Short mmCIF file of C-alpha atoms in Angstrom, two decimals:
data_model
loop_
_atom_site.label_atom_id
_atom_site.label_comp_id
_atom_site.label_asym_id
_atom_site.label_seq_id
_atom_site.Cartn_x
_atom_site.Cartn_y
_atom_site.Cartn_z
CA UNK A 1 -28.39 -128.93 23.22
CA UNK A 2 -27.60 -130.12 26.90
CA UNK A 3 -24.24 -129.94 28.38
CA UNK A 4 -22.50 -132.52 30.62
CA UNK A 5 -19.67 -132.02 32.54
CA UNK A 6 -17.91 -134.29 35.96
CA UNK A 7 -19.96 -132.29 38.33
CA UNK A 8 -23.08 -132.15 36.55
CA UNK A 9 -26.20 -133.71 37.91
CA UNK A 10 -29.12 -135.74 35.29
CA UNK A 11 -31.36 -132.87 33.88
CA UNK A 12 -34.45 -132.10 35.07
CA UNK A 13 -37.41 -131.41 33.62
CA UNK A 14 -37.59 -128.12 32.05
CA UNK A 15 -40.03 -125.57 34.29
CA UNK A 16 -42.66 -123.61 32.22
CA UNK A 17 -42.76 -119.98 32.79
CA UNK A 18 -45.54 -117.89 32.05
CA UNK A 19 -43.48 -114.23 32.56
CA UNK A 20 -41.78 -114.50 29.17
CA UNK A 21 -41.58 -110.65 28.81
CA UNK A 22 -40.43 -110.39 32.20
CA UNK A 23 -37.69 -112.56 31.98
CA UNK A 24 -36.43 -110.92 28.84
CA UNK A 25 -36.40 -107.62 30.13
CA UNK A 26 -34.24 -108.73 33.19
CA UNK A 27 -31.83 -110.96 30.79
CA UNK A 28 -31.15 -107.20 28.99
CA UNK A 29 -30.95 -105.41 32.62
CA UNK A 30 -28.19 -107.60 33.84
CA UNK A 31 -25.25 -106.70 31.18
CA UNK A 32 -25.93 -103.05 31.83
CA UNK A 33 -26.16 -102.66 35.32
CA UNK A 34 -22.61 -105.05 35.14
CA UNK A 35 -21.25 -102.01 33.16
CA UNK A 36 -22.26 -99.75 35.38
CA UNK A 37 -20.49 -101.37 38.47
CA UNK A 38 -17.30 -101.79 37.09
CA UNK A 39 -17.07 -98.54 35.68
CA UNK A 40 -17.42 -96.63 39.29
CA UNK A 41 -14.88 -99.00 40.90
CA UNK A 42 -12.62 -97.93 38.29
CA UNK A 43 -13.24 -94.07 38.77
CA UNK A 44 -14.18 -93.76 42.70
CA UNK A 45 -12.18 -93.61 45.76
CA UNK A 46 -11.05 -96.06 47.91
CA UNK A 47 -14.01 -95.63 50.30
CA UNK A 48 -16.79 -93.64 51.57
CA UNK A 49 -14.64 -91.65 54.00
CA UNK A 50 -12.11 -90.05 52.00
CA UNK A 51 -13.17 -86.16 51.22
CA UNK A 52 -14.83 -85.07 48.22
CA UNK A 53 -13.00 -84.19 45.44
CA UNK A 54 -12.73 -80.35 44.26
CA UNK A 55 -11.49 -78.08 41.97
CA UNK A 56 -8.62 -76.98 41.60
CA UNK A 57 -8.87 -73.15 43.03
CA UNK A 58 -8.18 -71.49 39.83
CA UNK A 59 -11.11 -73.12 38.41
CA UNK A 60 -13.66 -72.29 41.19
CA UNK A 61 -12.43 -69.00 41.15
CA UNK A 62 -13.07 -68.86 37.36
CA UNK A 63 -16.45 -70.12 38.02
CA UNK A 64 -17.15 -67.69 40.77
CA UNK A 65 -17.67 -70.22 43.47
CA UNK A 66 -15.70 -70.63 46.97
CA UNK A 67 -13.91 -73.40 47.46
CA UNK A 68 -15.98 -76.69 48.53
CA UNK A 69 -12.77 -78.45 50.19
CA UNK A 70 -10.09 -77.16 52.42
CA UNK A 71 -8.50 -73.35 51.91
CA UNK A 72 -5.88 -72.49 51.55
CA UNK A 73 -5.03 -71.69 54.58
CA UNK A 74 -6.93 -74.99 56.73
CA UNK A 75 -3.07 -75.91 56.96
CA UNK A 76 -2.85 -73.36 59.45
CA UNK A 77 -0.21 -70.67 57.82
CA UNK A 78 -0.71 -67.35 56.89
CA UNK A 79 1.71 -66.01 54.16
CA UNK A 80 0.67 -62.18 55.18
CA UNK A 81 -1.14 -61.65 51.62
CA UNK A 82 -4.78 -62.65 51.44
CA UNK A 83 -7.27 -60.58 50.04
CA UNK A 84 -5.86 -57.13 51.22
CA UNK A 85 -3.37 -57.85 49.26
CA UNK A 86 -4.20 -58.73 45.88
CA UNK A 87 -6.78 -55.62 46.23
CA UNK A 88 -3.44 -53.38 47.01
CA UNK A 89 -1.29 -54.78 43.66
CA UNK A 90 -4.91 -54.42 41.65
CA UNK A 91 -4.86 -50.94 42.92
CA UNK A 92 -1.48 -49.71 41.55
CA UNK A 93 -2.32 -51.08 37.81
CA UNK A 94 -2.91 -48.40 35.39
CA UNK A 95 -6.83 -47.82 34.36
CA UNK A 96 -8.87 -45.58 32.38
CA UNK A 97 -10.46 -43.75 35.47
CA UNK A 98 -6.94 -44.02 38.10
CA UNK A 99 -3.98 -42.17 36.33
CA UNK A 100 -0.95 -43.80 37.17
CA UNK A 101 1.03 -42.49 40.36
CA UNK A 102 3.75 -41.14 37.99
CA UNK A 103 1.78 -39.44 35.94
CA UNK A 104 2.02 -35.48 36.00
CA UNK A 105 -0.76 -32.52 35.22
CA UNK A 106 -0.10 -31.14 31.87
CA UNK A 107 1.46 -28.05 31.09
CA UNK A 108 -1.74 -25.33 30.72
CA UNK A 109 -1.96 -23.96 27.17
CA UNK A 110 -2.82 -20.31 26.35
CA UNK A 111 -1.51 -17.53 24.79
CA UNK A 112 1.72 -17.52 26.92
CA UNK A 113 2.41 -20.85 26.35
CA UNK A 114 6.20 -20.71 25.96
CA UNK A 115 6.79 -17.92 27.41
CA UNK A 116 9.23 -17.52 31.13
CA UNK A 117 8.42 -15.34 33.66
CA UNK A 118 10.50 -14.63 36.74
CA UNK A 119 8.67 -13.09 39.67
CA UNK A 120 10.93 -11.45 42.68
CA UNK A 121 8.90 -11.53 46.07
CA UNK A 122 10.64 -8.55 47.66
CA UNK A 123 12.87 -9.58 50.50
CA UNK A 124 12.26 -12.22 53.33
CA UNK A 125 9.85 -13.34 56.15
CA UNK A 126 12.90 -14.68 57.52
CA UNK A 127 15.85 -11.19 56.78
CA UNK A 128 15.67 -9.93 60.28
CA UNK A 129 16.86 -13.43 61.98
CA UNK A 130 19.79 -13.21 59.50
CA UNK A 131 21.03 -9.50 59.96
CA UNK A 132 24.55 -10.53 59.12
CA UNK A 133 23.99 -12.36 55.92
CA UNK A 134 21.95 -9.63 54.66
CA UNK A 135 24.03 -6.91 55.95
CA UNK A 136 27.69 -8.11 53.61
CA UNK A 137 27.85 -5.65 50.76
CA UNK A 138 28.00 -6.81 47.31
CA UNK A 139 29.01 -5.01 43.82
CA UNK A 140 25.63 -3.74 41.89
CA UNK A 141 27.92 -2.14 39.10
CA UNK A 142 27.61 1.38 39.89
CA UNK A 143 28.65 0.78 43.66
CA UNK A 144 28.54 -1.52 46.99
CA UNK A 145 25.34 -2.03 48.42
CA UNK A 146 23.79 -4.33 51.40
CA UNK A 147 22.32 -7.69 49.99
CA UNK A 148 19.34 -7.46 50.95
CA UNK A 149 16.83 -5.46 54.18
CA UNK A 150 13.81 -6.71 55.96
CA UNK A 151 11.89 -4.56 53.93
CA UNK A 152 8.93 -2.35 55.76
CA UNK A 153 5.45 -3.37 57.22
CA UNK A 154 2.10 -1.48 58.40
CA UNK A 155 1.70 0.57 61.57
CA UNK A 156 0.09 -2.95 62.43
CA UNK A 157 2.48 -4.97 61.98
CA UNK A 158 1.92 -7.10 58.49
CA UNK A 159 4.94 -6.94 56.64
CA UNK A 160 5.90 -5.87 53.31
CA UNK A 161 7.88 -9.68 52.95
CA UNK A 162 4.10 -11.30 53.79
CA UNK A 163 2.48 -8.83 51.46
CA UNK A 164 4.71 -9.55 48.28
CA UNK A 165 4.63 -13.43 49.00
CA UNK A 166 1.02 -13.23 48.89
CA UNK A 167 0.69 -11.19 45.61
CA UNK A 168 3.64 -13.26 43.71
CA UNK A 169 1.96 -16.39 44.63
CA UNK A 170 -1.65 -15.09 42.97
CA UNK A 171 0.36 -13.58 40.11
CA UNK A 172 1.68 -16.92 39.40
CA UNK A 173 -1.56 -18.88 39.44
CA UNK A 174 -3.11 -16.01 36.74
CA UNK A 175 0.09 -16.32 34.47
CA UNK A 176 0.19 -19.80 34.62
CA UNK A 177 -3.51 -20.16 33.89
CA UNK A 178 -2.82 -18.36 30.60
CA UNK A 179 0.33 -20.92 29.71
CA UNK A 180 3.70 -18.76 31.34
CA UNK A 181 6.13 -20.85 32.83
CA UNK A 182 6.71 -18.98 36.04
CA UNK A 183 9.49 -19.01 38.47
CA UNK A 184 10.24 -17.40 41.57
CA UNK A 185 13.51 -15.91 43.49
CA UNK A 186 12.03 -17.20 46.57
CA UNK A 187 8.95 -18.54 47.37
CA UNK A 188 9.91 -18.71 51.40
CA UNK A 189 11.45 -21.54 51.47
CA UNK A 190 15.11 -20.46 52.30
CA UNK A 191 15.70 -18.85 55.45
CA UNK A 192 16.61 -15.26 54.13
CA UNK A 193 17.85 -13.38 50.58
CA UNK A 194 18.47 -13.91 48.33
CA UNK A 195 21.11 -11.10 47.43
CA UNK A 196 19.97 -8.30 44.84
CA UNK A 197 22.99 -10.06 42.83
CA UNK A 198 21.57 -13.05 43.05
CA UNK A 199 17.85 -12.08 42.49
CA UNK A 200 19.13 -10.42 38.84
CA UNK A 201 20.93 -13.72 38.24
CA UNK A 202 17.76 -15.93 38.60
CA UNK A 203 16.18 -13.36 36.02
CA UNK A 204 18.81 -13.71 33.77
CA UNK A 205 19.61 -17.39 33.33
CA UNK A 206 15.84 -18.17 33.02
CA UNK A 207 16.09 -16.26 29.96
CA UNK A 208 13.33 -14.66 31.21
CA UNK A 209 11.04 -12.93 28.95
CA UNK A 210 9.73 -10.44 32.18
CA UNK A 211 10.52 -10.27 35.32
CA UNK A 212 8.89 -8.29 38.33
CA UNK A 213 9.94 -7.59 41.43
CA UNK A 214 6.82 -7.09 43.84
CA UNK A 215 6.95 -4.09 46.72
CA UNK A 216 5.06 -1.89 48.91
CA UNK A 217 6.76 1.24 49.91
CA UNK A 218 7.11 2.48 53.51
CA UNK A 219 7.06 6.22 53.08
CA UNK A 220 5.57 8.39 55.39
CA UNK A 221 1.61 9.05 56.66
CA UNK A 222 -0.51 10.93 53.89
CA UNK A 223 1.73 9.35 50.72
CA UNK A 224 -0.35 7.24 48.62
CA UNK A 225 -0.77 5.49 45.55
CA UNK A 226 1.41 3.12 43.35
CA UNK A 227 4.95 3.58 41.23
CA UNK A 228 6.44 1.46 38.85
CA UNK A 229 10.30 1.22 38.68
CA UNK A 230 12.37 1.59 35.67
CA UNK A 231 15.86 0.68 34.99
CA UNK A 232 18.28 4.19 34.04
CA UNK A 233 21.19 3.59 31.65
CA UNK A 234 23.66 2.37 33.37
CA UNK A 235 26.89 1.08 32.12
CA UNK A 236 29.38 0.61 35.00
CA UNK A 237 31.23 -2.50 35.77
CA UNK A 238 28.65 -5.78 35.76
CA UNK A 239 26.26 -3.44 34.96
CA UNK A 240 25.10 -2.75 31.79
CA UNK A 241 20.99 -1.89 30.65
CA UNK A 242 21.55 -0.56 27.06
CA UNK A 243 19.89 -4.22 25.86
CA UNK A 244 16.85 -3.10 28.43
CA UNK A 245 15.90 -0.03 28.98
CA UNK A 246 13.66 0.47 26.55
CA UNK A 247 11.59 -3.19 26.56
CA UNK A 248 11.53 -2.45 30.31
CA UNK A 249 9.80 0.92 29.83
CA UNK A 250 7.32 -0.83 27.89
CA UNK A 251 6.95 -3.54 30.55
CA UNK A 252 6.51 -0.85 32.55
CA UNK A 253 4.11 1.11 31.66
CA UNK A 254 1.46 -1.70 30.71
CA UNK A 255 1.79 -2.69 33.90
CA UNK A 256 1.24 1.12 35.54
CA UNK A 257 -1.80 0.95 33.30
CA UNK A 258 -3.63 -2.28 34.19
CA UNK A 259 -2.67 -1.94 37.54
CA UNK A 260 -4.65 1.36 37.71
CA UNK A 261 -7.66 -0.48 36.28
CA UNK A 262 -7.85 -3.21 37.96
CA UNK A 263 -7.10 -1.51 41.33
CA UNK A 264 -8.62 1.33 40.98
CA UNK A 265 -5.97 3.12 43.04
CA UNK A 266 -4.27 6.44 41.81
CA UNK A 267 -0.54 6.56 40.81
CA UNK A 268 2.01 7.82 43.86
CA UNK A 269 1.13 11.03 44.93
CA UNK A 270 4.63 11.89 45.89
CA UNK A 271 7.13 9.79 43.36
CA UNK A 272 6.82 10.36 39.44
CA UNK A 273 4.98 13.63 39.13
CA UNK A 274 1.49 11.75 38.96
CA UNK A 275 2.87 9.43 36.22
CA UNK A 276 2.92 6.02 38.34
CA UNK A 277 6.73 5.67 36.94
CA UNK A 278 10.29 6.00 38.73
CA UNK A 279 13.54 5.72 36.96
CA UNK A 280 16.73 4.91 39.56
CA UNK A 281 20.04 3.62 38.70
CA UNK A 282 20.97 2.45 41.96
CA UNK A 283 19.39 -0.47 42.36
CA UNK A 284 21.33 -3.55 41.81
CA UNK A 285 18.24 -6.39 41.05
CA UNK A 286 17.68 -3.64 37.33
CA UNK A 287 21.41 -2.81 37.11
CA UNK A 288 22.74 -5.97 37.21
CA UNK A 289 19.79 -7.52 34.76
CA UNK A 290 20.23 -8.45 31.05
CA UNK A 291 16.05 -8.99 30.73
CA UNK A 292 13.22 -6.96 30.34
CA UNK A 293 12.52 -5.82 34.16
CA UNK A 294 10.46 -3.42 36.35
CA UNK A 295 9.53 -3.25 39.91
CA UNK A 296 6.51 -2.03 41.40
CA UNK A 297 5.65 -0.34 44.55
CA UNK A 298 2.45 -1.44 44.80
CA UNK A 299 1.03 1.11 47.63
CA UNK A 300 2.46 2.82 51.17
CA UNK A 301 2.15 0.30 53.78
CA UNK A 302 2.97 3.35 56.39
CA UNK A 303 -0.13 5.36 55.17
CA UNK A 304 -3.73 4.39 57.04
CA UNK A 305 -5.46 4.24 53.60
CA UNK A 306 -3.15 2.72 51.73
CA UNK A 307 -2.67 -0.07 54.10
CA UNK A 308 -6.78 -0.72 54.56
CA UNK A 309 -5.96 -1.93 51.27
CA UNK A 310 -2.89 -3.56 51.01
CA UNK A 311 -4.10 -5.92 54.08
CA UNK A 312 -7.55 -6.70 52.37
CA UNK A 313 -7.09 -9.86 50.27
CA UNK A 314 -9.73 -9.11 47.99
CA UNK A 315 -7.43 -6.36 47.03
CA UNK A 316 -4.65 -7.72 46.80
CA UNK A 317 -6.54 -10.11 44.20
CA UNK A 318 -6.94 -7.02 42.17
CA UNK A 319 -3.37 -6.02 42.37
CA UNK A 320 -2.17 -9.32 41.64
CA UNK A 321 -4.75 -9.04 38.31
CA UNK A 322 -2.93 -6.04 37.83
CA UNK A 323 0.17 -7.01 37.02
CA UNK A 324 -0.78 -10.05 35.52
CA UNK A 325 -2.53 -7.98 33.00
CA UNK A 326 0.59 -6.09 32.56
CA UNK A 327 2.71 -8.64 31.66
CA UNK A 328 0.39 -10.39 29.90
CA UNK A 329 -0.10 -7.03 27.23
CA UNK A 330 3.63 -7.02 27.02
CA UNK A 331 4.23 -10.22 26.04
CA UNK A 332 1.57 -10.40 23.30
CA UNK A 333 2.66 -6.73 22.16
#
């Protein structure tokens, strides 16, 4: 079939080809190739210069890769952040190897768990730049009394306030280790006292289940050894023991005990009649307490001996093991 149009010209002979496979595979060639064309006008850019395309950064992150295009900063601002501080946030989130800031170290358990214990670091390091507040008299029940006193130290110069510091605070880490909540009537962190009123009082509304008050004597050259102090009956005004004499004994004399074997060091030589134990009724921090409480003279700080110990820490380890082992009998009964 021949078509002829206005602009068509006579036919010609038809041309023989001898490529018939050739021209076949061409003739299917064309349509694809077409296909292909239009398709990447459709989906390219407008021309060879325009920047490759890349993913968005969330995806190359994803991926792992760096960004192929511009950063984020190629506009030339810097919003203070970066890397430094995404690490920082990351840091604060909760994980199973970082605790949280907040979190706290649990309470120890043991076999004082529950129990209170008030420990009374005798006197100040700071008493002697406060004569006047420690000098006012105050009412201990059976009479008037100064608040407080510097307390005594060694021919050397270490003080007894250093000396019972040091003891209370080793005391405390051995009763805590074993459960005791333990608190102190100053730890050196107020600049003097407090009163013997006020070092009862502390005792008393912790509910304490023991309290000790920690000394060292300053008797004279050739005294030695330890005492324990016991509360008398005393019933006079604020004061009033009936409730604790008799626990306080007991508190007492566990601690005399352990505090002989673990120090190794005799009872007082010159207070108790060998038996390591003192009663008095004139001291207001037993008169004026409503809890089970001793104190204990823990060795003559004026005596050469006595203080080669009392200034060797080792010792004072032992002392501190002591009482610990003291209180620690007592409470368990």
């Amino acid at each position: 079939m021949s078509y002829v149009g206005p602009d068509s010209q006579p036919p010609r002979p038809p041309r023989r080809f001898t490529g018939g496979p050739l021209t076949v595979t061409l003739a299917a060639l064309v349509p694809t190739c077409l296909a292909g064309w239009l398709i990447y006008e459709a989906t390219s850019g407008p021309g060879g210069d325009e920047p490759a395309r890349t993913l968005p950064a969330t995806s190359q992150s994803a991926q792992g890769s760096s960004p192929a295009g511009p950063s984020s900063s190629a506009s030339g601002k810097d919003d203070g952040k970066g890397d430094k501080g995404d690490k920082d946030k990351a840091s604060d989130e909760p994980s199973a190897t970082k605790p949280p800031k907040s979190s706290s170290r649990p309470a120890a358990s043991g076999p004082l768990k529950g129990k209170v214990v008030v420990i009374d670091p005798g006197h100040n390091p700071g008493n002697g730049k406060h004569t006047a507040e420690i000098n006012r008299l105050v009412n201990v029940g059976t009479h008037r009394k100064e608040c407080d006193t510097t307390g005594t130290s060694t021919n050397n110069g270490y003080t007894e306030a250093q000396f019972t510091l040091d003891v209370s605070r080793r005391l405390r880490t051995l009763l805590q280790s074993q459960g005791a909540t333990v608190k102190f009537t100053q730890d050196g962190d107020r600049p003097w006292g407090p009163c013997v009123d006020e070092r009862a009082r502390i005792g008393n509304d912790a509910r304490a289940d023991a309290v000790v008050s920690v000394h060292a004597d300053g008797s004279a050259a050739g005294n030695r050894g330890f005492h324990v102090i016991l509360p008398a009956s005393v019933k006079s005004g604020a004061a009033d023991t009936s409730g604790i004499v008799v626990p306080s004994r007991d508190l007492g004399e566990r601690i005399a005990g352990k505090f002989l074997s673990a120090t190794g060091s005799a009872p007082s030589n010159y207070v108790g009649d060998g038996t390591g134990l003192d009663v008095r009724k004139d001291l207001g921090g037993l008169n004026l307490s409503t809890v089970p409480k001793v104190f204990i003279e823990c060795g003559n700080m004026r005596d050469s001996k006595d203080e080669a110990l009392i200034t060797n820490g080792a010792w004072r380890q032992k002392a501190a093991r002591g009482i610990s082992d003291g209180i620690v009998s007592f409470l368990r009964g």
